[in-house]
Amino acid sequence: MSNICLIFDRHRSIISAVENNPTWQPPNAYHVFCIRHIASNFNQKFRNEDLKRMLKNLGYTPAMVDFERNLASFRDSSPQIAEWIDANPKEKWSRAYDIEGRRYGHMTTNLAESVNRVLKGARNMPITALNRVDATSHHVRAYNVEHTEFEVDAGWERSYSVNLPQRYCQCGKFKAFKYPCSHVVAAALSVRQSAFTYVDDVFLITNLVEAYSFPWEPIGNEEEIPEISGAKIIPDSTMLHAKGRPKSTRIRNEMDEVETSQSRIRCGLCKERGHNHRRCPSRGRND
C-alpha cells in the first residue's frame, strides 16, 4: 500500500484510527476532507446557505488564481468566518491546493455518485475526446523552441499557460483530474503530439482490466465443501431483526435536512427565504 488518498469527514473515531496506525501515514496514505462535510460543519455554525454554497464552490475551484480571489471575498464576510476557514488547511479541502492531484478530482466521500455524475452523457467515449471539441476553438502560441511551453487563448478573455513535460496547465484541471484539459489537448495538437500521452495510467484500459483479472474459484456443490475445524459460530437469536425495513440508526446531521420547495423561495422585498413578495410580513408595514 502506498500513496493512498483517504477522504473522510473528520469524525473523531476516524482521525484517531489513522493517527494511531503508522501504515496510514505518509508516504503510505494521505488524509483530506470531504467538502460536503466541511460545508455542512460551516452551516451548522453560521447558518448561512448562500455562504455554504460559496464554500462548496470554493472547494471545487481548480484554478489557483480564481480560488484565492473567491476565498478573499469569502473571508471578508466576517472576522469569525475568516478565523474559521483559516483554521482548515487549504490542502485538506480545496481542489486548487491538491498539488499532487491525489484526489483525482474527487471532493466528497460519495465517490460512486460523483463518478456517475462525471460520466453521465459521456460514457464509452475516449477520455481525450471529451476535451477535443473545446480544443479546436483555442488559439495556441508556443513560447520556446523546444515546443514545451505554450499560452492557450480559450476565449472570453481567458488565457492559460501550459507546460507539457511538467503536465501543468494554469486552469488547474489537468492537475486535479490527471487527464488533459482542453488547453493541454490544444497545445499537444499544435505540435502534432498525441494527447493520450498525457493521460494518467490509472485511466488506461489495461489497468481497468487488471483490476478485475483476479481469479475466482467456483463454489460448485455445497455438499462437497469440506468442513472447517475449529470454533463454530452460532448466531445470537437475540439479535434477530423483526420483519420489515429496519429503522435507521445513523446519526443524522445538517446534511440530511431536506430543503422543501417553500424554503427555496426567496422574497423579492426583504430577501428572506420561505415566502414570496405577496406574503412578505414587512409588506404591510411598508405600504
Protein backbone atom coordinates (compact mmCIF):
# COMPACT_ATOMS: atom_id res chain seq x y z
CA MET A 1 0.00 0.00 0.00
CA SER A 2 1.41 3.38 -0.97
CA ASN A 3 0.18 6.86 -1.90
CA ILE A 4 -3.41 6.14 -0.84
CA CYS A 5 -5.70 9.19 -0.54
CA LEU A 6 -8.25 8.89 2.27
CA ILE A 7 -11.21 11.27 2.03
CA PHE A 8 -13.19 11.43 5.27
CA ASP A 9 -15.50 13.63 7.31
CA ARG A 10 -13.12 14.44 10.22
CA HIS A 11 -15.03 12.23 12.65
CA ARG A 12 -13.02 11.78 15.83
CA SER A 13 -13.01 7.98 15.58
CA ILE A 14 -11.59 8.07 12.04
CA ILE A 15 -8.97 10.66 12.96
CA SER A 16 -7.93 8.55 15.95
CA ALA A 17 -7.73 5.37 13.85
CA VAL A 18 -5.49 6.86 11.16
CA GLU A 19 -3.30 8.81 13.59
CA ASN A 20 -2.59 5.71 15.71
CA ASN A 21 -1.78 3.46 12.75
CA PRO A 22 1.66 4.07 11.17
CA THR A 23 0.63 2.32 7.95
CA TRP A 24 -1.93 5.08 7.35
CA GLN A 25 0.68 7.84 7.44
CA PRO A 26 2.65 9.42 4.54
CA PRO A 27 4.02 8.20 2.20
CA ASN A 28 1.63 5.25 2.53
CA ALA A 29 -1.53 7.33 2.93
CA TYR A 30 -2.62 10.97 2.86
CA HIS A 31 -5.71 12.40 4.55
CA VAL A 32 -8.04 15.01 3.07
CA PHE A 33 -11.51 16.27 3.95
CA CYS A 34 -14.86 15.82 2.22
CA ILE A 35 -16.00 19.26 1.02
CA ARG A 36 -19.64 18.28 1.59
CA HIS A 37 -18.96 17.73 5.28
CA ILE A 38 -16.82 20.87 5.53
CA ALA A 39 -19.70 22.92 4.13
CA SER A 40 -22.16 21.19 6.47
CA ASN A 41 -20.00 21.94 9.50
CA PHE A 42 -19.78 25.56 8.39
CA ASN A 43 -23.55 25.88 8.05
CA GLN A 44 -24.14 24.31 11.45
CA LYS A 45 -22.03 27.06 12.98
CA PHE A 46 -23.01 30.10 10.89
CA ARG A 47 -26.42 29.18 9.41
CA ASN A 48 -25.90 30.82 6.04
CA GLU A 49 -26.99 28.82 2.98
CA ASP A 50 -25.51 31.30 0.49
CA LEU A 51 -22.08 31.18 2.09
CA LYS A 52 -22.36 27.40 2.38
CA ARG A 53 -22.81 27.16 -1.41
CA MET A 54 -19.94 29.61 -1.88
CA LEU A 55 -17.70 27.42 0.28
CA LYS A 56 -18.55 24.30 -1.73
CA ASN A 57 -17.81 26.14 -4.97
CA LEU A 58 -14.50 27.23 -3.46
CA GLY A 59 -13.59 23.63 -2.77
CA TYR A 60 -14.30 22.60 -6.35
CA THR A 61 -12.42 25.53 -7.96
CA PRO A 62 -9.33 24.14 -9.75
CA ALA A 63 -7.50 27.34 -10.75
CA MET A 64 -5.34 28.86 -8.01
CA VAL A 65 -5.93 32.48 -9.05
CA ASP A 66 -9.72 32.04 -9.06
CA PHE A 67 -9.61 30.22 -5.73
CA GLU A 68 -7.60 32.93 -3.97
CA ARG A 69 -9.83 35.72 -5.32
CA ASN A 70 -13.03 33.99 -4.21
CA LEU A 71 -11.50 32.96 -0.87
CA ALA A 72 -10.70 36.60 -0.12
CA SER A 73 -14.34 37.50 -0.78
CA PHE A 74 -15.49 34.63 1.45
CA ARG A 75 -13.18 35.73 4.29
CA ASP A 76 -14.50 39.28 4.07
CA SER A 77 -17.93 38.06 5.22
CA SER A 78 -16.89 38.42 8.87
CA PRO A 79 -13.82 38.08 11.13
CA GLN A 80 -15.36 34.95 12.68
CA ILE A 81 -15.76 33.30 9.28
CA ALA A 82 -12.22 34.28 8.30
CA GLU A 83 -10.90 32.70 11.51
CA TRP A 84 -12.93 29.52 10.91
CA ILE A 85 -11.79 28.98 7.32
CA ASP A 86 -8.15 29.79 8.16
CA ALA A 87 -8.19 27.01 10.75
CA ASN A 88 -8.82 24.47 7.95
CA PRO A 89 -5.65 23.86 5.88
CA LYS A 90 -6.32 24.59 2.19
CA GLU A 91 -4.64 21.39 1.01
CA LYS A 92 -7.15 19.39 3.06
CA TRP A 93 -10.36 20.66 1.44
CA SER A 94 -9.63 22.54 -1.80
CA ARG A 95 -9.02 21.19 -5.29
CA ALA A 96 -6.73 24.13 -6.11
CA TYR A 97 -4.26 23.16 -3.37
CA ASP A 98 -4.30 19.43 -4.16
CA ILE A 99 -0.80 19.93 -5.56
CA GLU A 100 -0.08 16.27 -6.28
CA GLY A 101 -3.58 15.61 -7.64
CA ARG A 102 -4.07 12.71 -5.23
CA ARG A 103 -7.85 13.17 -5.19
CA TYR A 104 -8.16 12.65 -8.97
CA GLY A 105 -10.85 15.32 -8.80
CA HIS A 106 -12.90 13.57 -6.11
CA MET A 107 -14.11 16.02 -3.47
CA THR A 108 -16.64 14.01 -1.43
CA THR A 109 -16.85 10.64 0.29
CA ASN A 110 -19.70 9.64 -2.04
CA LEU A 111 -17.41 8.64 -4.91
CA ALA A 112 -19.94 6.37 -6.64
CA GLU A 113 -22.39 9.21 -7.22
CA SER A 114 -19.57 11.61 -8.10
CA VAL A 115 -18.18 9.27 -10.76
CA ASN A 116 -21.65 8.64 -12.16
CA ARG A 117 -22.27 12.39 -12.46
CA VAL A 118 -18.95 12.94 -14.23
CA LEU A 119 -19.58 10.13 -16.71
CA LYS A 120 -23.23 10.93 -17.40
CA GLY A 121 -23.65 11.67 -21.08
CA ALA A 122 -20.05 10.75 -21.87
CA ARG A 123 -19.91 7.01 -21.27
CA ASN A 124 -17.85 4.87 -23.67
CA MET A 125 -16.18 7.94 -25.19
CA PRO A 126 -12.35 8.14 -25.39
CA ILE A 127 -11.25 10.27 -22.46
CA THR A 128 -9.38 12.87 -24.53
CA ALA A 129 -12.36 13.21 -26.87
CA LEU A 130 -14.22 14.90 -24.03
CA ASN A 131 -11.99 17.97 -24.42
CA ARG A 132 -11.09 17.74 -28.09
CA VAL A 133 -14.12 19.73 -29.29
CA ASP A 134 -13.26 22.65 -27.00
CA ALA A 135 -9.62 22.43 -28.01
CA THR A 136 -10.42 23.18 -31.66
CA SER A 137 -11.65 26.65 -30.67
CA HIS A 138 -8.47 27.57 -28.74
CA HIS A 139 -5.61 29.64 -30.12
CA VAL A 140 -2.15 28.34 -29.18
CA ARG A 141 1.11 30.31 -29.01
CA ALA A 142 4.42 28.49 -28.44
CA TYR A 143 6.88 30.24 -26.11
CA ASN A 144 10.12 28.30 -26.66
CA VAL A 145 11.92 26.46 -29.45
CA GLU A 146 11.50 23.08 -27.74
CA HIS A 147 7.71 23.46 -28.11
CA THR A 148 7.08 22.56 -24.49
CA GLU A 149 5.65 25.81 -23.10
CA PHE A 150 2.55 27.46 -24.52
CA GLU A 151 -0.05 30.13 -23.93
CA VAL A 152 -3.54 28.99 -24.87
CA ASP A 153 -6.23 31.56 -25.58
CA ALA A 154 -9.52 29.94 -24.53
CA GLY A 155 -11.78 32.88 -25.40
CA TRP A 156 -13.84 35.06 -23.07
CA GLU A 157 -10.62 36.96 -22.38
CA ARG A 158 -9.08 33.96 -20.59
CA SER A 159 -5.60 32.63 -21.39
CA TYR A 160 -3.72 29.82 -19.66
CA SER A 161 -0.06 28.81 -19.60
CA VAL A 162 0.68 25.16 -20.41
CA ASN A 163 3.85 23.13 -19.85
CA LEU A 164 3.60 19.70 -21.43
CA PRO A 165 6.67 17.95 -19.89
CA GLN A 166 5.62 19.12 -16.42
CA ARG A 167 1.99 18.12 -17.09
CA TYR A 168 0.86 21.56 -15.98
CA CYS A 169 -1.97 23.84 -17.05
CA GLN A 170 -2.79 27.06 -15.25
CA CYS A 171 -6.53 26.25 -15.27
CA GLY A 172 -5.86 23.57 -12.62
CA LYS A 173 -7.99 20.85 -14.22
CA PHE A 174 -5.03 18.89 -15.63
CA LYS A 175 -3.52 18.63 -12.15
CA ALA A 176 -6.82 17.82 -10.44
CA PHE A 177 -8.19 15.16 -12.79
CA LYS A 178 -4.93 13.67 -14.16
CA TYR A 179 -6.13 13.76 -17.75
CA PRO A 180 -5.61 16.50 -20.37
CA CYS A 181 -7.88 19.52 -20.22
CA SER A 182 -8.86 21.22 -23.49
CA HIS A 183 -5.90 23.60 -23.21
CA VAL A 184 -3.39 20.74 -22.98
CA VAL A 185 -5.12 18.95 -25.86
CA ALA A 186 -4.85 22.10 -27.98
CA ALA A 187 -1.17 22.55 -27.11
CA ALA A 188 -0.36 18.92 -27.91
CA LEU A 189 -2.22 19.05 -31.23
CA SER A 190 -0.36 22.24 -32.19
CA VAL A 191 2.95 20.34 -32.12
CA ARG A 192 1.50 17.12 -33.54
CA GLN A 193 1.65 15.20 -30.28
CA SER A 194 -0.95 12.72 -29.12
CA ALA A 195 -2.96 13.96 -26.15
CA PHE A 196 -3.20 10.34 -24.98
CA THR A 197 0.45 10.67 -23.92
CA TYR A 198 -0.69 12.85 -21.03
CA VAL A 199 -3.48 10.62 -19.71
CA ASP A 200 -2.63 9.15 -16.31
CA ASP A 201 -2.05 5.39 -16.25
CA VAL A 202 -4.97 4.89 -13.86
CA PHE A 203 -7.39 5.58 -16.75
CA LEU A 204 -5.87 3.06 -19.16
CA ILE A 205 -7.97 0.08 -20.26
CA THR A 206 -5.11 -2.28 -19.38
CA ASN A 207 -5.24 -1.18 -15.74
CA LEU A 208 -9.03 -1.43 -15.67
CA VAL A 209 -8.85 -5.00 -16.98
CA GLU A 210 -6.11 -5.84 -14.48
CA ALA A 211 -8.27 -4.64 -11.58
CA TYR A 212 -10.85 -7.33 -12.43
CA SER A 213 -8.41 -10.04 -13.56
CA PHE A 214 -8.01 -11.86 -10.25
CA PRO A 215 -9.27 -15.47 -10.47
CA TRP A 216 -12.45 -16.56 -8.71
CA GLU A 217 -12.82 -20.13 -7.51
CA PRO A 218 -16.18 -21.73 -8.37
CA ILE A 219 -18.21 -22.87 -5.34
CA GLY A 220 -19.76 -25.92 -7.00
CA ASN A 221 -21.87 -28.32 -4.99
CA GLU A 222 -22.10 -27.01 -1.43
CA GLU A 223 -22.37 -30.58 -0.07
CA GLU A 224 -18.79 -31.22 -1.17
CA ILE A 225 -17.34 -28.23 0.66
CA PRO A 226 -15.12 -29.66 3.42
CA GLU A 227 -15.96 -28.71 6.98
CA ILE A 228 -13.59 -26.35 8.76
CA SER A 229 -12.26 -27.48 12.10
CA GLY A 230 -12.26 -25.08 15.00
CA ALA A 231 -14.77 -22.94 16.83
CA LYS A 232 -18.25 -22.91 15.37
CA ILE A 233 -20.03 -19.59 15.06
CA ILE A 234 -23.58 -19.69 16.37
CA PRO A 235 -25.93 -16.78 15.57
CA ASP A 236 -27.25 -14.84 18.55
CA SER A 237 -31.03 -15.27 18.44
CA THR A 238 -31.50 -12.07 20.48
CA MET A 239 -30.01 -10.04 17.65
CA LEU A 240 -32.53 -11.16 15.04
CA HIS A 241 -34.35 -8.29 13.34
CA ALA A 242 -38.10 -8.09 13.18
CA LYS A 243 -39.89 -8.25 9.84
CA GLY A 244 -39.98 -5.15 7.71
CA ARG A 245 -37.49 -2.44 6.96
CA PRO A 246 -35.16 -1.78 9.91
CA LYS A 247 -35.13 1.68 11.42
CA SER A 248 -32.12 3.77 10.61
CA THR A 249 -29.65 4.10 13.48
CA ARG A 250 -27.37 6.51 11.65
CA ILE A 251 -26.82 9.79 13.41
CA ARG A 252 -28.33 12.47 11.20
CA ASN A 253 -26.89 15.93 10.81
CA GLU A 254 -27.46 19.14 8.89
CA MET A 255 -26.77 17.45 5.53
CA ASP A 256 -29.81 15.22 5.98
CA GLU A 257 -32.22 18.13 6.21
CA VAL A 258 -34.44 18.12 3.13
CA GLU A 259 -34.85 21.53 1.62
CA THR A 260 -38.52 21.94 0.75
CA SER A 261 -39.74 23.91 -2.23
CA GLN A 262 -41.16 26.50 0.16
CA SER A 263 -37.80 27.02 1.86
CA ARG A 264 -36.12 27.64 -1.50
CA ILE A 265 -38.40 30.63 -2.23
CA ARG A 266 -36.70 33.99 -1.69
CA CYS A 267 -38.77 37.15 -1.14
CA GLY A 268 -38.15 39.96 -3.61
CA LEU A 269 -38.74 42.60 -0.93
CA CYS A 270 -36.92 41.54 2.22
CA LYS A 271 -34.67 38.89 0.56
CA GLU A 272 -35.57 36.31 3.22
CA ARG A 273 -36.42 32.69 2.39
CA GLY A 274 -39.71 30.88 2.97
CA HIS A 275 -42.18 33.31 1.38
CA ASN A 276 -42.68 35.45 -1.71
CA HIS A 277 -43.24 39.22 -2.01
CA ARG A 278 -47.05 38.84 -1.86
CA ARG A 279 -46.86 37.21 1.59
CA CYS A 280 -43.95 39.26 2.92
CA PRO A 281 -44.54 40.18 6.60
CA SER A 282 -42.90 43.57 6.04
CA ARG A 283 -45.17 44.46 3.11
CA GLY A 284 -47.99 45.82 5.30
CA ARG A 285 -45.57 47.94 7.31
CA ASN A 286 -44.09 49.48 4.17
CA ASP A 287 -47.46 50.20 2.44
